[in-house]
Short mmCIF file of C-alpha atoms in Angstrom, two decimals:
data_model
loop_
_atom_site.label_atom_id
_atom_site.label_comp_id
_atom_site.label_asym_id
_atom_site.label_seq_id
_atom_site.Cartn_x
_atom_site.Cartn_y
_atom_site.Cartn_z
CA MET A 1 110.76 78.18 96.10
CA ASN A 2 112.48 80.57 93.59
CA LEU A 3 111.38 82.26 90.53
CA GLU A 4 112.30 79.81 87.68
CA PRO A 5 114.87 80.70 85.33
CA SER A 6 113.86 80.84 81.58
CA LEU A 7 115.11 77.46 80.63
CA ARG A 8 113.56 75.87 83.74
CA TYR A 9 110.18 77.84 82.88
CA SER A 10 110.17 76.65 79.46
CA HIS A 11 109.84 73.01 80.73
CA THR A 12 107.31 74.02 83.21
CA ILE A 13 105.20 75.59 80.19
CA MET A 14 105.74 72.27 78.03
CA SER A 15 104.73 70.27 80.92
CA GLN A 16 101.52 72.34 81.03
CA ILE A 17 100.46 71.97 77.58
CA ILE A 18 102.14 68.88 75.88
CA LYS A 19 100.56 65.70 76.36
CA SER A 20 100.79 61.91 75.81
CA GLY A 21 100.38 61.32 72.04
CA ASP A 22 101.31 64.84 70.86
CA ASN A 23 103.70 65.55 67.65
CA VAL A 24 106.58 67.88 68.85
CA ILE A 25 109.87 69.24 67.21
CA ASP A 26 113.13 70.19 68.86
CA ALA A 27 114.60 72.39 66.49
CA THR A 28 117.95 72.81 68.19
CA VAL A 29 118.91 69.42 69.20
CA GLY A 30 122.31 70.55 71.04
CA LYS A 31 123.03 67.72 73.55
CA GLY A 32 119.45 66.09 73.57
CA ASN A 33 118.10 67.78 76.93
CA ASP A 34 114.91 69.03 75.30
CA THR A 35 114.75 65.99 72.87
CA GLU A 36 114.67 63.42 75.87
CA PHE A 37 112.26 65.84 77.81
CA LEU A 38 109.72 66.00 75.26
CA SER A 39 110.18 62.50 74.18
CA LYS A 40 109.30 61.70 77.79
CA LEU A 41 105.98 64.14 77.91
CA VAL A 42 104.65 62.65 74.33
CA LYS A 43 105.24 59.18 75.74
CA GLU A 44 105.26 55.99 73.43
CA SER A 45 102.07 57.15 71.13
CA GLY A 46 103.62 60.56 70.68
CA LYS A 47 106.53 61.50 67.84
CA VAL A 48 109.66 63.95 68.57
CA TYR A 49 111.30 65.33 65.40
CA GLY A 50 114.62 66.74 66.20
CA PHE A 51 116.93 69.05 63.87
CA ASP A 52 120.44 69.86 64.39
CA LEU A 53 123.12 70.92 61.49
CA GLN A 54 125.98 69.69 63.57
CA LYS A 55 126.70 65.78 63.15
CA ASP A 56 127.96 65.44 66.91
CA ALA A 57 124.85 66.80 68.11
CA ILE A 58 122.69 64.04 66.68
CA ASN A 59 125.19 61.40 67.48
CA ILE A 60 125.52 62.08 71.22
CA THR A 61 121.67 62.59 71.66
CA LYS A 62 121.44 59.12 69.63
CA GLN A 63 123.55 57.53 72.18
CA ARG A 64 121.60 59.40 74.87
CA LEU A 65 118.02 58.28 73.70
CA ALA A 66 119.29 54.43 73.35
CA LYS A 67 119.19 54.19 77.04
CA SER A 68 115.59 55.13 76.95
CA PRO A 69 112.56 52.57 76.76
CA LEU A 70 110.76 55.06 74.39
CA ASN A 71 111.14 54.86 70.67
CA ASN A 72 109.38 57.94 69.55
CA THR A 73 112.15 60.31 68.16
CA LYS A 74 113.40 61.26 64.94
CA LEU A 75 116.48 63.05 64.47
CA PHE A 76 117.45 64.56 61.11
CA ASN A 77 120.99 66.05 60.65
CA VAL A 78 119.69 69.00 58.88
CA GLY A 79 119.45 72.82 59.67
CA HIS A 80 116.08 73.58 61.16
CA GLU A 81 114.94 75.62 58.08
CA ASN A 82 114.33 72.30 56.58
CA ILE A 83 111.57 71.39 58.87
CA LYS A 84 108.83 71.80 56.06
CA GLU A 85 110.70 68.97 54.47
CA TYR A 86 110.68 66.48 56.72
CA VAL A 87 107.58 67.06 59.05
CA LYS A 88 104.26 66.64 57.45
CA ASP A 89 102.22 65.89 60.49
CA LYS A 90 100.67 68.79 62.35
CA ILE A 91 102.43 69.59 65.70
CA ASN A 92 101.52 70.55 69.29
CA GLY A 93 104.74 72.16 70.10
CA ALA A 94 108.33 72.96 69.12
CA ILE A 95 111.20 74.27 71.30
CA PHE A 96 114.31 76.36 70.05
CA ASN A 97 117.20 77.20 71.84
CA LEU A 98 118.79 80.11 70.01
CA GLY A 99 122.34 81.42 70.21
CA TYR A 100 125.16 79.11 70.82
CA LEU A 101 125.02 75.91 72.74
CA PRO A 102 125.70 76.62 76.44
CA GLY A 103 129.11 75.26 77.15
CA GLY A 104 129.56 74.67 73.49
CA ASN A 105 131.54 76.41 70.81
CA LYS A 106 130.29 80.21 70.65
CA ASN A 107 131.35 80.32 66.88
CA ILE A 108 128.54 77.93 65.98
CA ILE A 109 125.27 79.91 66.38
CA THR A 110 121.99 80.02 64.85
CA ARG A 111 121.20 83.08 62.46
CA PRO A 112 118.15 85.15 62.31
CA LYS A 113 117.07 84.03 58.78
CA THR A 114 117.15 80.54 59.10
CA THR A 115 115.80 80.82 62.51
CA ILE A 116 112.71 82.76 61.27
CA THR A 117 112.11 80.40 58.40
CA ALA A 118 112.00 77.85 60.84
CA ILE A 119 109.73 79.49 63.24
CA GLN A 120 107.49 80.27 60.59
CA ALA A 121 107.40 76.65 59.38
CA CYS A 122 106.47 75.42 63.03
CA LEU A 123 103.58 77.96 63.47
CA ASP A 124 102.29 76.62 59.77
CA LEU A 125 101.87 73.16 61.20
CA LEU A 126 100.80 74.26 64.59
CA GLU A 127 97.44 72.95 65.99
CA LYS A 128 95.19 75.19 68.25
CA ASN A 129 96.44 75.52 71.69
CA GLY A 130 99.70 74.38 70.71
CA ILE A 131 103.04 76.30 71.94
CA ILE A 132 106.20 77.01 70.42
CA ILE A 133 109.26 77.96 72.90
CA LEU A 134 111.98 79.77 72.16
CA VAL A 135 114.75 80.41 74.56
CA LEU A 136 117.30 83.37 73.40
CA TYR A 137 120.82 83.30 74.32
CA TYR A 138 122.19 86.68 73.25
CA GLY A 139 125.55 86.95 74.95
CA HIS A 140 127.86 86.38 72.01
CA PRO A 141 128.70 88.26 68.83
CA GLY A 142 125.52 88.38 66.56
CA GLY A 143 123.49 87.57 69.37
CA LYS A 144 121.66 90.62 70.02
CA THR A 145 120.70 91.15 66.16
CA GLU A 146 119.37 87.74 66.31
CA LYS A 147 117.48 88.38 69.51
CA ASN A 148 116.37 91.70 68.07
CA SER A 149 115.19 90.17 64.76
CA VAL A 150 113.28 87.37 66.36
CA ILE A 151 111.64 89.58 69.00
CA ALA A 152 110.50 91.90 65.97
CA PHE A 153 109.18 88.86 64.08
CA VAL A 154 107.04 87.29 67.10
CA LYS A 155 105.92 90.89 68.22
CA SER A 156 104.38 91.39 64.71
CA LEU A 157 102.05 88.11 64.89
CA GLU A 158 98.52 88.64 64.90
CA GLN A 159 96.98 89.03 68.22
CA LYS A 160 93.74 87.20 67.34
CA GLU A 161 95.94 84.17 66.18
CA TYR A 162 98.19 84.02 68.79
CA SER A 163 99.37 84.99 72.43
CA VAL A 164 103.13 86.09 72.65
CA LEU A 165 104.60 85.81 75.82
CA GLU A 166 108.02 87.24 76.89
CA TYR A 167 109.72 86.29 80.20
CA LYS A 168 112.86 87.54 81.38
CA PHE A 169 114.96 88.91 84.43
CA ILE A 170 115.89 92.57 83.80
CA ASN A 171 118.45 93.35 86.56
CA GLN A 172 121.10 90.93 85.64
CA VAL A 173 124.46 92.05 83.86
CA ASN A 174 125.43 88.49 82.25
CA GLU A 175 122.34 88.87 79.78
CA PRO A 176 120.75 85.66 81.15
CA PRO A 177 118.31 83.80 78.31
CA ILE A 178 115.26 85.43 77.22
CA LEU A 179 112.02 82.90 77.15
CA ILE A 180 109.39 83.67 74.46
CA ALA A 181 106.51 81.36 74.35
CA ILE A 182 103.89 81.56 71.41
CA GLN A 183 100.70 79.73 71.81
CA LYS A 184 98.18 79.23 68.96
CA LYS A 185 94.71 80.58 69.79
CA MET B 1 95.93 75.05 79.19
CA ASN B 2 96.75 78.49 77.94
CA LEU B 3 99.50 80.70 79.09
CA GLU B 4 98.60 82.45 81.84
CA PRO B 5 97.70 86.25 81.91
CA SER B 6 99.76 88.37 83.98
CA LEU B 7 97.14 88.93 86.96
CA ARG B 8 96.47 84.90 87.29
CA TYR B 9 100.20 84.32 86.88
CA SER B 10 100.79 86.73 89.79
CA HIS B 11 98.53 84.48 92.00
CA THR B 12 100.31 81.41 90.77
CA ILE B 13 103.65 82.97 91.76
CA MET B 14 102.13 84.02 95.23
CA SER B 15 100.56 80.50 95.94
CA GLN B 16 104.14 78.82 95.16
CA ILE B 17 105.96 81.19 97.73
CA ILE B 18 103.95 82.33 100.42
CA LYS B 19 102.72 79.93 103.02
CA SER B 20 100.79 79.61 105.97
CA GLY B 21 101.78 81.95 108.93
CA ASP B 22 103.51 84.47 106.69
CA ASN B 23 102.94 88.42 106.82
CA VAL B 24 101.91 89.99 103.71
CA ILE B 25 101.13 93.60 102.38
CA ASP B 26 98.22 94.29 99.93
CA ALA B 27 99.45 97.75 98.92
CA THR B 28 96.70 98.44 96.67
CA VAL B 29 93.43 96.93 98.09
CA GLY B 30 91.00 97.98 95.57
CA LYS B 31 88.13 95.86 95.56
CA GLY B 32 89.86 93.27 97.80
CA ASN B 33 90.35 90.37 95.16
CA ASP B 34 94.15 90.31 96.18
CA THR B 35 93.44 91.02 100.03
CA GLU B 36 91.06 87.72 100.22
CA PHE B 37 93.55 85.75 98.37
CA LEU B 38 96.35 86.68 100.39
CA SER B 39 94.47 85.96 103.79
CA LYS B 40 93.86 82.47 102.39
CA LEU B 41 97.28 81.84 101.71
CA VAL B 42 98.70 82.85 104.95
CA LYS B 43 95.82 81.36 106.85
CA GLU B 44 94.94 82.33 110.65
CA SER B 45 98.53 82.13 111.78
CA GLY B 46 99.39 84.93 109.28
CA LYS B 47 98.67 88.31 108.58
CA VAL B 48 97.72 90.52 105.99
CA TYR B 49 98.07 94.51 105.97
CA GLY B 50 96.01 96.15 103.42
CA PHE B 51 96.50 99.88 102.29
CA ASP B 52 94.45 102.14 100.00
CA LEU B 53 93.84 105.82 99.82
CA GLN B 54 90.17 105.24 99.27
CA LYS B 55 87.53 105.04 101.67
CA ASP B 56 85.14 103.06 99.69
CA ALA B 57 87.91 100.38 98.75
CA ILE B 58 88.65 99.74 102.51
CA ASN B 59 84.78 99.98 103.24
CA ILE B 60 84.06 97.26 100.33
CA THR B 61 86.98 94.96 101.20
CA LYS B 62 85.98 95.06 105.05
CA GLN B 63 82.50 93.84 104.03
CA ARG B 64 83.71 91.40 102.01
CA LEU B 65 86.22 89.80 104.52
CA ALA B 66 83.15 89.94 107.34
CA LYS B 67 82.02 86.91 105.44
CA SER B 68 85.50 84.88 105.73
CA PRO B 69 86.01 82.59 108.73
CA LEU B 70 89.71 83.77 108.81
CA ASN B 71 90.81 87.22 110.85
CA ASN B 72 94.14 87.75 109.78
CA THR B 73 93.56 91.15 108.10
CA LYS B 74 94.28 94.66 108.82
CA LEU B 75 93.21 97.46 106.52
CA PHE B 76 94.65 100.83 106.73
CA ASN B 77 92.75 103.89 104.82
CA VAL B 78 96.12 105.65 103.94
CA GLY B 79 98.28 105.58 100.92
CA HIS B 80 100.88 102.95 100.58
CA GLU B 81 103.74 105.32 100.88
CA ASN B 82 103.00 105.19 104.66
CA ILE B 83 103.49 101.67 104.98
CA LYS B 84 106.49 102.05 107.14
CA GLU B 85 104.70 103.90 109.69
CA TYR B 86 102.26 100.72 110.06
CA VAL B 87 103.96 97.74 109.54
CA LYS B 88 106.94 96.92 111.86
CA ASP B 89 107.15 93.15 111.36
CA LYS B 90 109.11 91.75 108.41
CA ILE B 91 107.19 90.24 105.28
CA ASN B 92 107.13 87.54 103.05
CA GLY B 93 105.60 88.92 100.42
CA ALA B 94 103.70 92.26 98.99
CA ILE B 95 101.17 93.15 96.01
CA PHE B 96 100.91 95.99 94.19
CA ASN B 97 97.94 96.67 91.40
CA LEU B 98 99.57 100.04 89.87
CA GLY B 99 97.74 102.09 87.42
CA TYR B 100 93.81 102.54 87.93
CA LEU B 101 91.63 99.98 89.14
CA PRO B 102 90.20 98.02 86.36
CA GLY B 103 86.52 98.54 86.11
CA GLY B 104 86.87 101.92 87.86
CA ASN B 105 87.72 105.55 87.78
CA LYS B 106 90.71 105.94 85.32
CA ASN B 107 91.20 109.57 86.95
CA ILE B 108 92.21 107.89 90.47
CA ILE B 109 95.44 106.33 89.47
CA THR B 110 98.66 105.71 91.51
CA ARG B 111 101.82 107.74 90.89
CA PRO B 112 105.44 107.05 90.42
CA LYS B 113 106.74 108.67 93.44
CA THR B 114 104.30 107.67 96.17
CA THR B 115 104.42 104.08 94.32
CA ILE B 116 108.64 103.93 94.40
CA THR B 117 108.75 104.89 98.07
CA ALA B 118 106.13 102.06 99.13
CA ILE B 119 108.03 99.41 96.82
CA GLN B 120 111.33 100.36 98.54
CA ALA B 121 109.58 100.15 102.28
CA CYS B 122 108.53 96.43 101.08
CA LEU B 123 111.95 95.74 99.88
CA ASP B 124 113.27 97.04 103.45
CA LEU B 125 110.90 94.73 105.03
CA LEU B 126 111.30 91.78 103.23
CA GLU B 127 112.62 88.32 104.12
CA LYS B 128 115.10 86.33 102.20
CA ASN B 129 113.22 84.57 99.66
CA GLY B 130 110.25 86.74 100.02
CA ILE B 131 108.55 88.25 97.07
CA ILE B 132 107.10 91.33 95.73
CA ILE B 133 104.63 91.29 92.82
CA LEU B 134 103.65 94.53 90.62
CA VAL B 135 100.89 94.28 88.32
CA LEU B 136 101.44 97.33 85.92
CA TYR B 137 98.39 98.60 83.97
CA TYR B 138 99.52 101.61 81.95
CA GLY B 139 96.78 101.99 79.25
CA HIS B 140 95.73 105.52 80.90
CA PRO B 141 96.95 109.10 80.87
CA GLY B 142 100.26 108.85 82.92
CA GLY B 143 100.40 105.18 82.78
CA LYS B 144 103.44 105.00 80.57
CA THR B 145 105.24 107.65 82.85
CA GLU B 146 104.49 105.24 85.77
CA LYS B 147 105.39 102.21 84.16
CA ASN B 148 108.88 103.37 82.75
CA SER B 149 109.66 104.98 86.59
CA VAL B 150 108.88 101.67 88.02
CA ILE B 151 110.90 99.63 85.58
CA ALA B 152 113.78 101.87 85.53
CA PHE B 153 113.71 101.46 89.25
CA VAL B 154 113.34 97.65 89.56
CA LYS B 155 115.82 97.38 86.86
CA SER B 156 118.54 98.93 89.08
CA LEU B 157 117.88 96.75 91.98
CA GLU B 158 121.21 94.86 92.74
CA GLN B 159 121.33 91.60 91.09
CA LYS B 160 122.95 89.81 94.32
CA GLU B 161 120.34 90.85 96.37
CA TYR B 162 117.24 90.64 94.00
CA SER B 163 116.02 88.55 91.12
CA VAL B 164 113.72 90.63 89.04
CA LEU B 165 111.24 88.86 86.49
CA GLU B 166 109.47 90.74 83.85
CA TYR B 167 106.35 88.67 82.36
CA LYS B 168 104.49 90.15 79.54
CA PHE B 169 102.58 89.60 76.30
CA ILE B 170 104.38 91.38 73.67
CA ASN B 171 101.72 91.31 70.42
CA GLN B 172 98.75 92.63 71.96
CA VAL B 173 97.65 96.33 70.81
CA ASN B 174 95.38 96.85 74.28
CA GLU B 175 98.44 96.95 76.47
CA PRO B 176 97.53 94.40 78.76
CA PRO B 177 99.06 94.53 82.28
CA ILE B 178 102.85 93.74 82.71
CA LEU B 179 103.73 91.40 85.76
CA ILE B 180 107.06 92.41 87.59
CA ALA B 181 107.97 89.71 90.33
CA ILE B 182 111.19 90.63 92.61
CA GLN B 183 112.33 87.93 94.88
CA LYS B 184 114.89 88.57 97.67
CA LYS B 185 118.13 86.20 97.63
#
């Protein structure tokens, strides 16, 4: 077997930690890959809250999920900086794909300020042993600034309260995504 | 489940990649934890070559392995910079614990020059899909210098030939070990 790329490893970690009945957030719905993945992990007794500013992302993902036998997902066509207004439950996990949508329009990107507001909202809602995954794409204009802001923010998290793991390939010229995993102690 | 500390994750990766019958190197035998672990992974049809400059390390590990039903380990009381003189087989994996022996004497440390010679020797012997794991302890005098040298070296490895993964916890003040995994493509 090969060392897992960051995106695949994000699913490995989620599979190890998220269980049937959990509440989770997909903070960047995009094409719904993670939304669908999380929906299957938490099963019918769990809940998935999905956020995306782009109307198309919400529509594509709604169509995709319509084929699923599970009915556990709520999608919101608002930016993830509004999470606190829409999610009142405690959560066991959240996923962010930051930067641009791979294969999508590189002009539509996440921004440090709203990203960090959203991560903080998820931290405030997070149960003990819960996990927040960030997959950071940064090979676009503004990408390095966002990456640096986000990494400075997560590095500052109190080690008594959180473990913050960084997982990245360091000999590649094409800036493959970096995985950050934050687990609440 | 919790995010795995670097040392534990080093065993997870090894378990996923190393099989019965493989040839592997423990480049820093110490108390024989990894030697014994590798011996069990490669089973009777495999081989483990262990290196340590310290006579005590070799003796402790010989006693430890004497209790094992497996007879697949050769221990050498020489520094790992001599690997090429002792190992003529191709290998599927190698483990290095760099820095000092946790719980041991912090004055007895590995050094960048011999470390990099040894890593290069393992790279030269490595089969396709084989893996070299480095666990870097650096909370000791000279530790940061070694860490920086080793990371600069592995970052420079050609991405067409190797994947180089860095796995580390980034919000901890006590400088927990960093895991580097190098897989040959």
